[in-house]
Coordinates of C-alpha atoms and ligand atoms in Angstrom, one line a residue:
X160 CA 14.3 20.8 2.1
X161 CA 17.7 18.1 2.3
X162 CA 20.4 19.3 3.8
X163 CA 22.3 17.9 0.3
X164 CA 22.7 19.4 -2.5
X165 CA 23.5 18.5 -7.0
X166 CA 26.3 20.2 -8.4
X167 CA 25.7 20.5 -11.7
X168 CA 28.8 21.7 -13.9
X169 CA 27.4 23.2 -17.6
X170 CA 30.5 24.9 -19.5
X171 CA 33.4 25.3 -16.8
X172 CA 30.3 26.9 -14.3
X173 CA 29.1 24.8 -11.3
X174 CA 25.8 25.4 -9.7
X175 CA 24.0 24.3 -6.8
X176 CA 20.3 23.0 -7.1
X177 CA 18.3 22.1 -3.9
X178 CA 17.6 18.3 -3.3
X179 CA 13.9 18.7 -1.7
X180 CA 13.0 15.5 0.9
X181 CA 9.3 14.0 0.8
X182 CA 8.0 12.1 3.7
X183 CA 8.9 9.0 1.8
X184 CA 10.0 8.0 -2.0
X185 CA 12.5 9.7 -4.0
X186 CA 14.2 13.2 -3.4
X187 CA 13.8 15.7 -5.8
X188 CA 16.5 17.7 -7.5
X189 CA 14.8 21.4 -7.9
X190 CA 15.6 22.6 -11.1
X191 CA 13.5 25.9 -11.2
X192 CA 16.4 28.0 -12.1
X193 CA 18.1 25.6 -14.2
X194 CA 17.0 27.7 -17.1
X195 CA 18.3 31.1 -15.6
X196 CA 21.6 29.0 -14.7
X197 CA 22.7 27.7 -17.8
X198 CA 20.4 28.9 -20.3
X199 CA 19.5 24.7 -20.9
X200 CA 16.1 23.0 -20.2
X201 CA 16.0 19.2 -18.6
X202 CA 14.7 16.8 -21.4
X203 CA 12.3 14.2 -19.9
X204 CA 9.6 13.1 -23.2
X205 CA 6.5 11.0 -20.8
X206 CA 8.1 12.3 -17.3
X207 CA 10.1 9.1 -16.5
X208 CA 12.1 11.0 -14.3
X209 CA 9.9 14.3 -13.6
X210 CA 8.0 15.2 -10.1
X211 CA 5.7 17.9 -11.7
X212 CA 4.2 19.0 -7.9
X213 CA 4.5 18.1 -4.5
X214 CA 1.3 16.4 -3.5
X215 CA -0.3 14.4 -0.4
X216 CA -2.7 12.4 -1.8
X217 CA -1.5 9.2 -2.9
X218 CA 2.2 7.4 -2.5
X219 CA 3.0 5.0 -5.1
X220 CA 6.0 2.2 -4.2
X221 CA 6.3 0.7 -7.8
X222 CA 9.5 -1.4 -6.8
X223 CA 7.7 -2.7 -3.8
X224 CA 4.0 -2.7 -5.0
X225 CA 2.6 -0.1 -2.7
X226 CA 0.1 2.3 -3.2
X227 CA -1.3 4.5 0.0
X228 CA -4.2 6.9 -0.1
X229 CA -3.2 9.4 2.6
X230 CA -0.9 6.6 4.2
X231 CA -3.5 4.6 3.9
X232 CA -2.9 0.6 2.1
X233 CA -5.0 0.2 -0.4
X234 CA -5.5 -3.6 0.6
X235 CA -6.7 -2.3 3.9
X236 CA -9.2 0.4 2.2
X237 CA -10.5 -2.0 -0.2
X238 CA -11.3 -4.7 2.8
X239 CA -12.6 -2.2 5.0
X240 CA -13.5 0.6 4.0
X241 CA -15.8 2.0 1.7
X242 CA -15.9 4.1 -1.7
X243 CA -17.5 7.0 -0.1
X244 CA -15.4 6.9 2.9
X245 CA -12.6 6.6 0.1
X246 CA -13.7 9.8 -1.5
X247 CA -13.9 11.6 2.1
X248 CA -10.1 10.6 2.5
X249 CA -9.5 11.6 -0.3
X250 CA -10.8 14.9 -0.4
X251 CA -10.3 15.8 3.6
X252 CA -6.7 14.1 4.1
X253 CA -8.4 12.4 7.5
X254 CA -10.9 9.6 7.7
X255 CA -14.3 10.5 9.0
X256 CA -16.3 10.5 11.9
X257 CA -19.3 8.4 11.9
X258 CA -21.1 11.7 11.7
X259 CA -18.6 13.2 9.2
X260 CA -19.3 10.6 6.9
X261 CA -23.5 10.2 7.4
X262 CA -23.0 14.3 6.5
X263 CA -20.8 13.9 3.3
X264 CA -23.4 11.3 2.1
X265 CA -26.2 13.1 2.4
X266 CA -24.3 15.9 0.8
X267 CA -23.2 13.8 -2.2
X268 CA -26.4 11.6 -2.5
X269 CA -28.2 14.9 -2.5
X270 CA -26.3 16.1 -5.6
X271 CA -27.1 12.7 -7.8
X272 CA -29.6 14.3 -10.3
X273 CA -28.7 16.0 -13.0
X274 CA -30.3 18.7 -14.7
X275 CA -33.4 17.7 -16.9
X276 CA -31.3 19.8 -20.0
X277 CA -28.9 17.7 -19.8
X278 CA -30.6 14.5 -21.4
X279 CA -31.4 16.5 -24.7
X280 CA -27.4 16.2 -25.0
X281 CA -27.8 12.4 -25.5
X282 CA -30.3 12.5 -28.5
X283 CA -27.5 14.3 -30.2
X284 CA -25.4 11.2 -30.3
X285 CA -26.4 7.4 -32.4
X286 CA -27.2 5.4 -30.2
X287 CA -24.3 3.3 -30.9
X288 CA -21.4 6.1 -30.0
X289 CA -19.0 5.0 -27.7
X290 CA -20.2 5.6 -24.3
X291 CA -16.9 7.5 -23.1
X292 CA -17.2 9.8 -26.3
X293 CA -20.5 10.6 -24.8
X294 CA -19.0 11.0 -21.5
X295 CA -16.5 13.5 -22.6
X296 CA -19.3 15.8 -24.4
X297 CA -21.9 15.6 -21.5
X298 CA -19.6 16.1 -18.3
X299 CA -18.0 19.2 -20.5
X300 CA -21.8 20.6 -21.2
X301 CA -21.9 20.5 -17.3
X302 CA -20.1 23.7 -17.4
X303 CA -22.9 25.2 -19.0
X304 CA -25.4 24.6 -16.2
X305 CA -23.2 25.2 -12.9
X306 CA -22.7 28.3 -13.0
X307 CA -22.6 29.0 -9.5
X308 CA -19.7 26.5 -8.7
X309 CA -17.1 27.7 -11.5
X310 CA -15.3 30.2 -9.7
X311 CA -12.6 28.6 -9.3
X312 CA -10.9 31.3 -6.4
X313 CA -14.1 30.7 -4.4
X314 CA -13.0 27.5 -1.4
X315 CA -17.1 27.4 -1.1
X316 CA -17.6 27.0 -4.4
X317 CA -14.9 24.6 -5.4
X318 CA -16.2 22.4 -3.0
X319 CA -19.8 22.6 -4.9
X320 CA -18.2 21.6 -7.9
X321 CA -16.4 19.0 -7.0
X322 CA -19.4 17.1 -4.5
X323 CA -21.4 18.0 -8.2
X324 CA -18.8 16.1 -10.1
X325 CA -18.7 12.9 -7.7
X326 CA -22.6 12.7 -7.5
X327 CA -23.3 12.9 -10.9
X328 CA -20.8 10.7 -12.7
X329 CA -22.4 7.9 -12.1
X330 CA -26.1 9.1 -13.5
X331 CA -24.3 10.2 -16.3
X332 CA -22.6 7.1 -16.3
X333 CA -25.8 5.0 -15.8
X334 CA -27.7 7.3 -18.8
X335 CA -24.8 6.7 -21.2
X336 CA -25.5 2.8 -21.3
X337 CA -29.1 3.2 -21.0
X338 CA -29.3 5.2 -24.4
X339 CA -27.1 2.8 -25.6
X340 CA -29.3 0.1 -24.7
X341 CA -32.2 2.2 -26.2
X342 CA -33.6 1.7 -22.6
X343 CA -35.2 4.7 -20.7
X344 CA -33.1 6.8 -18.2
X345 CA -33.4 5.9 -14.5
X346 CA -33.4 8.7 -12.1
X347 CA -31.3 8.6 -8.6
X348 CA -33.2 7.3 -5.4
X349 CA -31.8 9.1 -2.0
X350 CA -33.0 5.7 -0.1
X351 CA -29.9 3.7 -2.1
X352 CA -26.4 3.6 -1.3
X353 CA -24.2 5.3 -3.8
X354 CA -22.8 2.0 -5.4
X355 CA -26.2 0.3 -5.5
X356 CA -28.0 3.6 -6.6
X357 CA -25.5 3.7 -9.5
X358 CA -26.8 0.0 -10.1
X359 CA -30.2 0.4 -10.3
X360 CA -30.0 3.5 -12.6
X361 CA -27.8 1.1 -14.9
X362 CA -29.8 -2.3 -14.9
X363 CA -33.5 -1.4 -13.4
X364 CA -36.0 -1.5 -16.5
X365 CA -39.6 0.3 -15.4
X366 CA -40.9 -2.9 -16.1
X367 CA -39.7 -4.8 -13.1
X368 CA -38.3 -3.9 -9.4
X369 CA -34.9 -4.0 -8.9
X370 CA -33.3 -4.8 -6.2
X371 CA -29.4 -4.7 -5.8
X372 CA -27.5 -8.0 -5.6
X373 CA -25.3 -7.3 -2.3
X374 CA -22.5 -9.1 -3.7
X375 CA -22.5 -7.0 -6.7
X376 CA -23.1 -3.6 -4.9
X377 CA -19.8 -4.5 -2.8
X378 CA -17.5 -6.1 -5.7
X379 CA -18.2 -2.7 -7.7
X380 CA -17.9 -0.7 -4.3
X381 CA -14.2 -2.2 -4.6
X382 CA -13.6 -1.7 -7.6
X383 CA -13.9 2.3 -7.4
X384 CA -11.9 2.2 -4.5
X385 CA -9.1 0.6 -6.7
X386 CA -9.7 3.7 -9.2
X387 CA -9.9 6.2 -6.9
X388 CA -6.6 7.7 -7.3
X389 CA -3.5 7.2 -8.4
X390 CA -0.3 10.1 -8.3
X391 CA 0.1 12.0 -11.2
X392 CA -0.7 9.9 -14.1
X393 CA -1.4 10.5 -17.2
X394 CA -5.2 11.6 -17.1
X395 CA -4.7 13.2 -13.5
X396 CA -2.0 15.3 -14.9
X397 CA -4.0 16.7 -17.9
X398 CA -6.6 17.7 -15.1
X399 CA -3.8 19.5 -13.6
X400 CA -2.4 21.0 -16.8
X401 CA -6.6 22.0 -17.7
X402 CA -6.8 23.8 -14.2
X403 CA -3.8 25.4 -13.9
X404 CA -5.2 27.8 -16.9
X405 CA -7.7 28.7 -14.5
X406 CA -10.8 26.0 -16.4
X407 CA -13.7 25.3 -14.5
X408 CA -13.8 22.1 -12.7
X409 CA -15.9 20.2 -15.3
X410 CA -14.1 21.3 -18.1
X411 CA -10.9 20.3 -16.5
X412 CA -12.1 17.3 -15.7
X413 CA -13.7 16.4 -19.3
X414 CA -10.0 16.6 -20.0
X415 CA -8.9 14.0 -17.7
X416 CA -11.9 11.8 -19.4
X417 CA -10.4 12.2 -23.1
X418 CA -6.7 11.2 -21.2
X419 CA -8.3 8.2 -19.9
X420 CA -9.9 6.7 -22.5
X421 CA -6.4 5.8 -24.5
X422 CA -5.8 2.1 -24.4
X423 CA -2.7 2.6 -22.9
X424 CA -4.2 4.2 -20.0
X425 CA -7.8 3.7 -18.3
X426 CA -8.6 2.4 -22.1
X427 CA -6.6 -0.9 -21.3
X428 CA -9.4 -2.4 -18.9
X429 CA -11.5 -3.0 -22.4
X430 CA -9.1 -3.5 -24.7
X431 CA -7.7 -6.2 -21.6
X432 CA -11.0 -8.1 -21.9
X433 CA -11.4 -7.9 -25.5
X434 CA -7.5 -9.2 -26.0
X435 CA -8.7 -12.6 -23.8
X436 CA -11.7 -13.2 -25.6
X437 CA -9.5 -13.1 -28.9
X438 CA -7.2 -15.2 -27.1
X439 CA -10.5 -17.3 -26.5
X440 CA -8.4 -20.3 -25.1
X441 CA -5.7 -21.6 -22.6
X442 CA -3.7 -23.2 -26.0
X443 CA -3.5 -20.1 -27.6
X444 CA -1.7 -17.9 -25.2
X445 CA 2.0 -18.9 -26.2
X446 CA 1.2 -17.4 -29.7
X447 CA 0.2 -14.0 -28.3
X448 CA 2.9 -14.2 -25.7
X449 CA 5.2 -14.3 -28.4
X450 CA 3.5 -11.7 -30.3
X451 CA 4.0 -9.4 -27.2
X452 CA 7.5 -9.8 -27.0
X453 CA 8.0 -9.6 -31.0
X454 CA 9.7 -5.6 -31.6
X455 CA 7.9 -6.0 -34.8
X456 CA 4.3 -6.6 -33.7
X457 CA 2.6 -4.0 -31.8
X458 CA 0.7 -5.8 -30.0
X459 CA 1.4 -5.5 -26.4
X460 CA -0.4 -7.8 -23.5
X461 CA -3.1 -5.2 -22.5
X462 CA -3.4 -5.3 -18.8
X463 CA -0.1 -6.1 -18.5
X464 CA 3.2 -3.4 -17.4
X465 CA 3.0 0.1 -15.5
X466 CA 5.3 2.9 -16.0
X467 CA 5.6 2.8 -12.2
X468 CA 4.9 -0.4 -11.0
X469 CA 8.4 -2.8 -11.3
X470 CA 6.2 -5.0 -8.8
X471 CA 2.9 -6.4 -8.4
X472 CA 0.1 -3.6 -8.9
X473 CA -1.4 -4.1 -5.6
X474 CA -4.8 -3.8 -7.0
X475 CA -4.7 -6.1 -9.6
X476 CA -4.0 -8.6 -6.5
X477 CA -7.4 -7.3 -4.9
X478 CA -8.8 -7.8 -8.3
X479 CA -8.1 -10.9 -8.7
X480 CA -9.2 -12.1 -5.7
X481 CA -12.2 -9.7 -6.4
X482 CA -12.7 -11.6 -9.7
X483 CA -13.0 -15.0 -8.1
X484 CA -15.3 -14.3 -5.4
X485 CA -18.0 -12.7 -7.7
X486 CA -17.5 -15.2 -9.8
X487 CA -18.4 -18.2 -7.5
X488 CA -21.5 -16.0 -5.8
X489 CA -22.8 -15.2 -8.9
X490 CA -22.5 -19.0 -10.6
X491 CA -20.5 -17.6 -13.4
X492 CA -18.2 -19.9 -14.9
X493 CA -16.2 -17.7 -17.6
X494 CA -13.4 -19.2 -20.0
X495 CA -12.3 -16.1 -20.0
X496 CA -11.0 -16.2 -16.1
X497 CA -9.4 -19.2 -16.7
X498 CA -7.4 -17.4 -19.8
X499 CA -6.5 -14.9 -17.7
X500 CA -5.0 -17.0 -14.5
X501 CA -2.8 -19.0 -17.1
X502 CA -1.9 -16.2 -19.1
X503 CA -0.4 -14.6 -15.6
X504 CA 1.0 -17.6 -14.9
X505 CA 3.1 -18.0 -18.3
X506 CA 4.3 -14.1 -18.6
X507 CA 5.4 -14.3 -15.3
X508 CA 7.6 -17.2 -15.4
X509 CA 9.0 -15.9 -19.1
X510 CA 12.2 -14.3 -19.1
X511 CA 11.3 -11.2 -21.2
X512 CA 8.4 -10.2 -18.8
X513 CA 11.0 -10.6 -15.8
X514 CA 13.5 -8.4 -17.6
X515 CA 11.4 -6.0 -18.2
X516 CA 9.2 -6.3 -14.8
X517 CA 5.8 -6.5 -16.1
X518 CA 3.1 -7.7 -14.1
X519 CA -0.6 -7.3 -14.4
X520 CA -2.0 -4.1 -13.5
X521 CA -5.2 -2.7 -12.4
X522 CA -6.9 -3.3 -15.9
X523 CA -6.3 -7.0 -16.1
X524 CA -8.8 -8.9 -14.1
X525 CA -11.5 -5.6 -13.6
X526 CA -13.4 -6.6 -16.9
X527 CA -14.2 -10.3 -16.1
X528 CA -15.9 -9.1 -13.1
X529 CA -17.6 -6.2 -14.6
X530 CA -18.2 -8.9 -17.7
X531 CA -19.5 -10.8 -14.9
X532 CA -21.9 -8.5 -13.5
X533 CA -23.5 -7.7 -16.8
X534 CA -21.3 -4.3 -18.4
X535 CA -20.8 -4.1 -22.1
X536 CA -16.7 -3.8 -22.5
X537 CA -17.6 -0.2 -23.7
X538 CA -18.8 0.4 -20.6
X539 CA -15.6 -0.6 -18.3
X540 CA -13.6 2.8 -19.3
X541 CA -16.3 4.8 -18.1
X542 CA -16.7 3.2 -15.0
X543 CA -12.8 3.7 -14.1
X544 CA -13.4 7.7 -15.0
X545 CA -16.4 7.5 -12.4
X546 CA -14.5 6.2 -10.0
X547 CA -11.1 8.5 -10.7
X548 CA -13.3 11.9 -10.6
X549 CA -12.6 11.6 -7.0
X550 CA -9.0 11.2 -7.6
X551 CA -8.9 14.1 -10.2
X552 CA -11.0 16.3 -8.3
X553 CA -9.0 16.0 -4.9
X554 CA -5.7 16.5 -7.3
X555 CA -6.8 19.9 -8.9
X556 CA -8.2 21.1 -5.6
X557 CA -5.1 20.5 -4.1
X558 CA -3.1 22.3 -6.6
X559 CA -5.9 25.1 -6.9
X560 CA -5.7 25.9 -3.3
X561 CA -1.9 25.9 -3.6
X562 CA -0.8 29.6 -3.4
X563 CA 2.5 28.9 -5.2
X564 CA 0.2 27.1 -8.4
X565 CA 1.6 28.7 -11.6
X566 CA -0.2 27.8 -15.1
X567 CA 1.8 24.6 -16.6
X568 CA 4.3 26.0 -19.5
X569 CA 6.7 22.9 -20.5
X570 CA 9.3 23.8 -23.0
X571 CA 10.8 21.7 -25.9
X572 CA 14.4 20.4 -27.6
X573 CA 13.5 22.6 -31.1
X574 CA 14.1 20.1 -34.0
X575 CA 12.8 22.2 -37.1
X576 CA 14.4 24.5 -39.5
X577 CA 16.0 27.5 -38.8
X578 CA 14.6 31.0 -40.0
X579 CA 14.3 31.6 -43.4
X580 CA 12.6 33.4 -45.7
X581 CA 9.0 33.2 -47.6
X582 CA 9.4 32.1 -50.9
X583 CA 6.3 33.2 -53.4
X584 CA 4.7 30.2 -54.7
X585 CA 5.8 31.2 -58.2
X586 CA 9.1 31.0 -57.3
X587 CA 9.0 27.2 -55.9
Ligands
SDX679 C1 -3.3 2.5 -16.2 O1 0.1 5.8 -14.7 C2 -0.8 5.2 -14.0 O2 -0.8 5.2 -12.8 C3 -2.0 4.6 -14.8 C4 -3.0 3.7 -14.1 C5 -3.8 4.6 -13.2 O3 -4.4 4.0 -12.2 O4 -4.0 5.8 -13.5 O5 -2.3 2.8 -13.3 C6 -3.9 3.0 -15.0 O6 -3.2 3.2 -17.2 C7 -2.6 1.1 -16.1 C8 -1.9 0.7 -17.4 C9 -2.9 0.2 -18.4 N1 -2.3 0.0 -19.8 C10 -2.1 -1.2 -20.3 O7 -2.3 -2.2 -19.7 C11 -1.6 -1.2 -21.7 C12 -0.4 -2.2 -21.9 N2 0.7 -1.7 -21.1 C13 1.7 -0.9 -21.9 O8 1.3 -0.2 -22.9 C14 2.8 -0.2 -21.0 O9 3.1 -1.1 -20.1 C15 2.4 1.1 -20.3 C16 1.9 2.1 -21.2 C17 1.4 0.8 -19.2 C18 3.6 1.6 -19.6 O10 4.5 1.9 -20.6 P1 6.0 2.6 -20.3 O11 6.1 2.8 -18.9 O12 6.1 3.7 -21.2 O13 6.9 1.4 -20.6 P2 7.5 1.1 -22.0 O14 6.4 1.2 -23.0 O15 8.7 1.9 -22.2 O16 7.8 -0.4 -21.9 C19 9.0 -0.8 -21.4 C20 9.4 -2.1 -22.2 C21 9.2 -1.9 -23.7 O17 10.2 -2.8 -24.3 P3 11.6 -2.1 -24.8 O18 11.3 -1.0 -25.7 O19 12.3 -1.7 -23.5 O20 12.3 -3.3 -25.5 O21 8.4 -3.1 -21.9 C22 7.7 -3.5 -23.0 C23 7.9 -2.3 -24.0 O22 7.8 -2.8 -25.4 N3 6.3 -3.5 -22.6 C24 5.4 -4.5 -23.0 C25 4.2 -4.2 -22.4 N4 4.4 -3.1 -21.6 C26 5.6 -2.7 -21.8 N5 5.6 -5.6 -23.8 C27 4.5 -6.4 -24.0 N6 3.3 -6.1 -23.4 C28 3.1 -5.1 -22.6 N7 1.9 -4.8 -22.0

């Protein structure tokens, strides 16, 4: 707690609210008995200016482009460290021990198969439904089958459920583009690493071995790093909101799937790609860069702004860089890149992107590597919500386990009519 406090005067009566201190980034003015106070609720439509917890997970610097996982930088995690070890942070608040980690990768490489129910779930959809549409129905089913990890009061059993959910995303993952693909599913080999394991069960065909290209098994084991959390945006607080009711795990998480796949949100990494191949070429870029800036057109440059980030989005840098090393090692030489690069370029040196501090974020560059690499654009929304089950899960256990949690109950500025009464339809 500050030793400072906000006076806040509301009809002749001044009242004192606590000004709470994190480790870093803004105070907080507590407003918990605003309501009591002054009979008046705070107005904040999208939480511009809203903490809705207190949480340890992830620090965001949006001015100066930072972004820690447990104090951690995410260059630094991203150059040396690895998703799972990522996901151990995440969910412990400490890095691991060598031994630590060999443990929680057996655990979680343990978990990768799903239940053989499960696939009848995909015949239900054509095979050309969106693969995030199937994503929300079949990590939702999962409720149905883990029973014994849904309590969520139990520590042991919240643990269960959420090693469950970060195993099996990406077989469910892998088995959402291989009905699309009309190919047969792949099941999970406990010999592979859990980005090259996700690999194989997306590309092997039982025609051929496989073997994981390396360069590919560490540009996507980046890439969920750069996922893996991220505060309390917009999908990560619907996962709070699901749990606070007292959902199970996979239900709450299904809910944080549906968040993510809007195009303004984990939806912008395809809608990104698909905006430069429309773009197609390096001449055509002023015409959409004045079609972003025109109040009139809706069209906004995907990949591009971040309700937090005023800055650089520190990933998109990794990205990029990402973007140009798979690129080289894997001979790929896509117009597409080159669209990109000079697109930067322009909207950063035109005054209405400096105004209004927009810079590429973490969706611009990610689909011409996974382009690269062989995804379908459908495919790039459900690889961010593999790699952010980590984040989500690490987010609702930390608000499950706190004992001051309360269900979430915003109110509202009421706008309708005032009472009146029912008038018979005869008498309209
Ligand atoms: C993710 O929250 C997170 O942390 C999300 C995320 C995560 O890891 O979880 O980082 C992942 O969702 C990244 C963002 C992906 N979305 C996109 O790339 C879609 C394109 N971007 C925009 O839709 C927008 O920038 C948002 C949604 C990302 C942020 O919107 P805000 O914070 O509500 O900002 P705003 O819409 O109020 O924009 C401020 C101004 C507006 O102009 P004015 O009304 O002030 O005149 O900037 C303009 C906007 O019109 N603007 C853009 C723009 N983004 C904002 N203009 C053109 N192109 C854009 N991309």
């Amino acid at each position: 707690m500050s030793d400072s406090n906000a006076s806040l005067t509301v009809g002749g009566a001044t009242k004192d609210y606590a000004v709470m201190d994190g480790t870093v980034g803004p105070q907080v003015i507590d407003v918990r008995k605003l309501y009591a106070n002054t009979g008046m609720f705070t107005y904040d439509p999208g939480f511009t200016s809203t903490a809705s917890c207190d949480s340890g997970l992830t620090y965001i610097d949006g001015d100066a482009g930072v972004l820690l996982h447990r104090g951690y930088p995410i260059g630094q995690l991203a150059e040396q460290s690895s998703f799972m070890e990522v996901c151990y942070l995440l969910l412990n608040g400490e890095l691991p021990s060598k031994g630590e980690l060999d443990k929680f990768i057996t655990t979680i490489t343990r978990h990768t198969m799903v239940h053989e129910q499960l696939t009848t779930f995909y015949r239900g959809f054509r095979r050309d439904a969106h693969p995030m549409a199937i994503m929300c129905g079949v990590v939702g089913a999962l409720s149905a089958f883990y029973h014994d990890s849904t309590d969520i009061n139990d520590p042991a059993q919240r643990t269960i459920a959420s090693h469950r959910l970060i195993a099996k995303m990406p077989t469910i993952a892998a088995m959402a583009y291989k009905y699309s693909a009309g190919q047969p599913f792949v099941y999970p080999r406990n010999d592979l690493s859990y980005t090259a394991n996700f690999l194989r069960m997306t590309f092997s065909v039982p025609a051929e071995e496989y073997e994981p290209d390396p360069v590919i098994v560490d540009a996507m084991d980046k890439i969920f790093i750069l996922h893996a959390d991220h505060e309390q945006n917009a999908s990560t607080s619907t996962v709070r909101l699901a749990g606070s009711s007292g959902a199970n795990p996979f239900a709450c998480i299904a809910a944080g799937i549906a968040c993510l796949w809007g195009p303004a949100h984990g939806g912008a990494n395809e809608a990104a790609l698909n905006m430069l191949r429309e773009i197609g070429t390096v001449d055509k870029i002023p015409e959409y860069i004045a079609r972003a800036k025109n109040k009139d057109d809706p069209f906004r440059l995907m990949g591009f702004g971040h309700r937090v980030y005023k800055n650089y989005d520190p990933r998109a840098t990794v990205m990029q860089k990402t973007a140009k090393d798979v690129l080289e090692k894997l001979g790929v030489n896509d117009p597409v890149f080159d669209v990109a690069k000079e697109l930067e370029q322009i909207a950063l040196n035109d005054p209405y992107f400096i105004e209004k501090k927009l810079y590429p974020n973490v969706d611009f560059y990610s689909g011409v590597i996974l382009s690269a690499i062989g995804f379908p654009t459908e495919m790039f929304t459900v690889l961010f919500a593999l790699a952010r089950t980590v984040g989500w899960v690490a987010q609702w256990n930390e608000m499950i386990s706190d004992p001051a949690q309360k269900i979430g109950r915003p109110r509202q500025l009421y706008t309708g009519p005032t009472e009146r009464d029912y008038v018979p339809v005869d008498k309209r």
